[in-house]
mmCIF file of C-alpha atoms in Angstrom:
data_model
loop_
_atom_site.group_PDB
_atom_site.id
_atom_site.type_symbol
_atom_site.label_atom_id
_atom_site.label_comp_id
_atom_site.label_asym_id
_atom_site.label_seq_id
_atom_site.Cartn_x
_atom_site.Cartn_y
_atom_site.Cartn_z
ATOM 1 C CA UNK A 1 10.659 -16.127 7.376
ATOM 2 C CA UNK A 2 8.511 -13.017 7.607
ATOM 3 C CA UNK A 3 7.474 -11.335 4.553
ATOM 4 C CA UNK A 4 4.985 -8.994 2.620
ATOM 5 C CA UNK A 5 4.239 -9.774 -0.885
ATOM 6 C CA UNK A 6 2.574 -7.047 -2.952
ATOM 7 C CA UNK A 7 0.330 -7.528 -6.180
ATOM 8 C CA UNK A 8 -2.294 -5.883 -8.360
ATOM 9 C CA UNK A 9 -0.305 -3.422 -10.207
ATOM 10 C CA UNK A 10 -0.335 -2.386 -13.676
ATOM 11 C CA UNK A 11 -0.808 -0.008 -16.367
ATOM 12 C CA UNK A 12 -4.086 2.087 -16.492
ATOM 13 C CA UNK A 13 -5.468 4.604 -18.177
ATOM 14 C CA UNK A 14 -6.361 8.187 -16.591
ATOM 15 C CA UNK A 15 -9.597 7.783 -14.476
ATOM 16 C CA UNK A 16 -8.972 4.187 -14.005
ATOM 17 C CA UNK A 17 -8.837 2.185 -11.124
ATOM 18 C CA UNK A 18 -6.763 -0.441 -9.579
ATOM 19 C CA UNK A 19 -6.649 -2.439 -6.318
ATOM 20 C CA UNK A 20 -3.250 -3.509 -4.777
ATOM 21 C CA UNK A 21 -2.878 -6.184 -2.246
ATOM 22 C CA UNK A 22 -0.271 -6.951 0.308
ATOM 23 C CA UNK A 23 -0.208 -10.385 1.900
ATOM 24 C CA UNK A 24 2.038 -11.051 5.036
ATOM 25 C CA UNK A 25 3.272 -14.224 6.084
ATOM 26 C CA UNK A 26 5.662 -15.814 8.514
ATOM 27 C CA UNK A 27 4.403 -14.834 11.763
ATOM 28 C CA UNK A 28 3.480 -11.166 11.090
ATOM 29 C CA UNK A 29 0.078 -9.941 10.981
ATOM 30 C CA UNK A 30 -1.662 -6.801 9.906
ATOM 31 C CA UNK A 31 -4.109 -7.217 12.772
ATOM 32 C CA UNK A 32 -1.600 -6.577 15.289
ATOM 33 C CA UNK A 33 0.496 -4.030 14.148
ATOM 34 C CA UNK A 34 1.028 -0.762 12.399
ATOM 35 C CA UNK A 35 0.952 -0.611 8.813
ATOM 36 C CA UNK A 36 0.908 1.316 5.870
ATOM 37 C CA UNK A 37 1.123 1.638 1.825
ATOM 38 C CA UNK A 38 3.649 3.785 0.408
ATOM 39 C CA UNK A 39 4.793 4.993 -3.322
ATOM 40 C CA UNK A 40 8.008 6.016 -4.527
ATOM 41 C CA UNK A 41 9.337 7.449 -7.919
ATOM 42 C CA UNK A 42 12.686 7.682 -8.903
ATOM 43 C CA UNK A 43 14.748 10.271 -7.169
ATOM 44 C CA UNK A 44 11.800 10.898 -4.791
ATOM 45 C CA UNK A 45 11.231 9.634 -1.102
ATOM 46 C CA UNK A 46 8.910 7.157 -0.277
ATOM 47 C CA UNK A 47 5.347 8.840 0.274
ATOM 48 C CA UNK A 48 2.601 7.504 2.731
ATOM 49 C CA UNK A 49 -0.569 7.096 0.841
ATOM 50 C CA UNK A 50 -2.551 4.909 3.406
ATOM 51 C CA UNK A 51 -1.957 4.474 7.210
ATOM 52 C CA UNK A 52 -3.469 2.039 9.518
ATOM 53 C CA UNK A 53 -2.869 1.460 13.242
ATOM 54 C CA UNK A 54 -5.240 -1.773 14.509
ATOM 55 C CA UNK A 55 -8.174 -0.622 15.823
ATOM 56 C CA UNK A 56 -8.580 2.800 14.346
ATOM 57 C CA UNK A 57 -9.803 3.779 10.997
ATOM 58 C CA UNK A 58 -7.086 4.188 8.223
ATOM 59 C CA UNK A 59 -5.641 7.646 7.815
ATOM 60 C CA UNK A 60 -5.387 8.815 4.054
ATOM 61 C CA UNK A 61 -3.423 11.981 3.294
ATOM 62 C CA UNK A 62 -4.950 14.780 1.560
ATOM 63 C CA UNK A 63 -2.952 14.069 -1.426
ATOM 64 C CA UNK A 64 -4.937 10.973 -2.257
ATOM 65 C CA UNK A 65 -7.867 11.173 -0.157
ATOM 66 C CA UNK A 66 -11.400 10.716 -1.922
ATOM 67 C CA UNK A 67 -9.222 8.599 -4.476
ATOM 68 C CA UNK A 68 -7.450 6.080 -2.473
ATOM 69 C CA UNK A 69 -8.893 3.721 0.339
ATOM 70 C CA UNK A 70 -7.289 1.217 2.646
ATOM 71 C CA UNK A 71 -9.071 -2.145 4.009
ATOM 72 C CA UNK A 72 -8.040 -5.431 5.030
ATOM 73 C CA UNK A 73 -8.965 -9.090 5.489
ATOM 74 C CA UNK A 74 -7.951 -10.486 8.743
ATOM 75 C CA UNK A 75 -8.502 -13.970 7.628
ATOM 76 C CA UNK A 76 -6.250 -13.717 4.985
ATOM 77 C CA UNK A 77 -3.773 -11.604 6.651
ATOM 78 C CA UNK A 78 -4.044 -9.295 3.490
ATOM 79 C CA UNK A 79 -4.629 -5.609 3.095
ATOM 80 C CA UNK A 80 -5.806 -3.642 0.207
ATOM 81 C CA UNK A 81 -5.408 -0.502 -1.608
ATOM 82 C CA UNK A 82 -8.214 0.640 -3.761
ATOM 83 C CA UNK A 83 -7.115 3.228 -6.114
ATOM 84 C CA UNK A 84 -9.944 5.159 -8.131
ATOM 85 C CA UNK A 85 -9.770 8.294 -10.739
ATOM 86 C CA UNK A 86 -6.054 7.577 -11.096
ATOM 87 C CA UNK A 87 -3.752 10.228 -12.323
ATOM 88 C CA UNK A 88 -0.514 10.210 -14.380
ATOM 89 C CA UNK A 89 1.012 11.291 -10.873
ATOM 90 C CA UNK A 90 -0.033 8.543 -9.294
ATOM 91 C CA UNK A 91 2.399 6.599 -11.352
ATOM 92 C CA UNK A 92 4.991 5.163 -8.931
ATOM 93 C CA UNK A 93 6.231 1.641 -7.475
ATOM 94 C CA UNK A 94 3.807 0.944 -4.342
ATOM 95 C CA UNK A 95 5.118 -0.889 -1.532
ATOM 96 C CA UNK A 96 3.337 -2.078 1.668
ATOM 97 C CA UNK A 97 5.104 -1.819 5.211
ATOM 98 C CA UNK A 98 4.306 -3.507 8.606
ATOM 99 C CA UNK A 99 5.898 -2.402 11.712
ATOM 100 C CA UNK A 100 6.606 -5.071 14.316
ATOM 101 C CA UNK A 101 9.731 -4.419 16.437
ATOM 102 C CA UNK A 102 11.383 -3.624 12.849
ATOM 103 C CA UNK A 103 10.062 -2.467 9.657
ATOM 104 C CA UNK A 104 9.036 -5.256 7.257
ATOM 105 C CA UNK A 105 8.625 -4.204 3.343
ATOM 106 C CA UNK A 106 7.599 -5.840 0.270
ATOM 107 C CA UNK A 107 9.190 -5.650 -3.091
ATOM 108 C CA UNK A 108 7.054 -3.294 -4.327
ATOM 109 C CA UNK A 109 4.428 -3.349 -7.327
ATOM 110 C CA UNK A 110 4.531 -0.925 -10.551
ATOM 111 C CA UNK A 111 1.583 1.326 -11.086
ATOM 112 C CA UNK A 112 1.821 3.264 -14.520
ATOM 113 C CA UNK A 113 -1.085 5.628 -15.147
ATOM 114 C CA UNK A 114 -0.939 6.794 -19.358
ATOM 115 C CA UNK A 115 -2.949 7.701 -21.955
#
């Protein structure tokens, strides 16, 4: 069964860093499909924080550009979201997404930025 599993969330102070991971399994591959990192806070829509189409460089929106970086390891079928200089407004549940005929979502990993 195809699935995505995120990890790496946690509690961090403002200015800190976290690296999120998302591993795909069950016949879906980041190297072959568009994939994204989203985040969501209660009462708000999910927001894209990183997007990648295979063969092209990642697209990072202005809201997090310069602080967030997306990368991947095709040998591990895993993508990463490196988040630096974290701010309290980055607090959210972070999800990875892959599109291959349909959307696949992980269950999310919580990131809390607070002093």
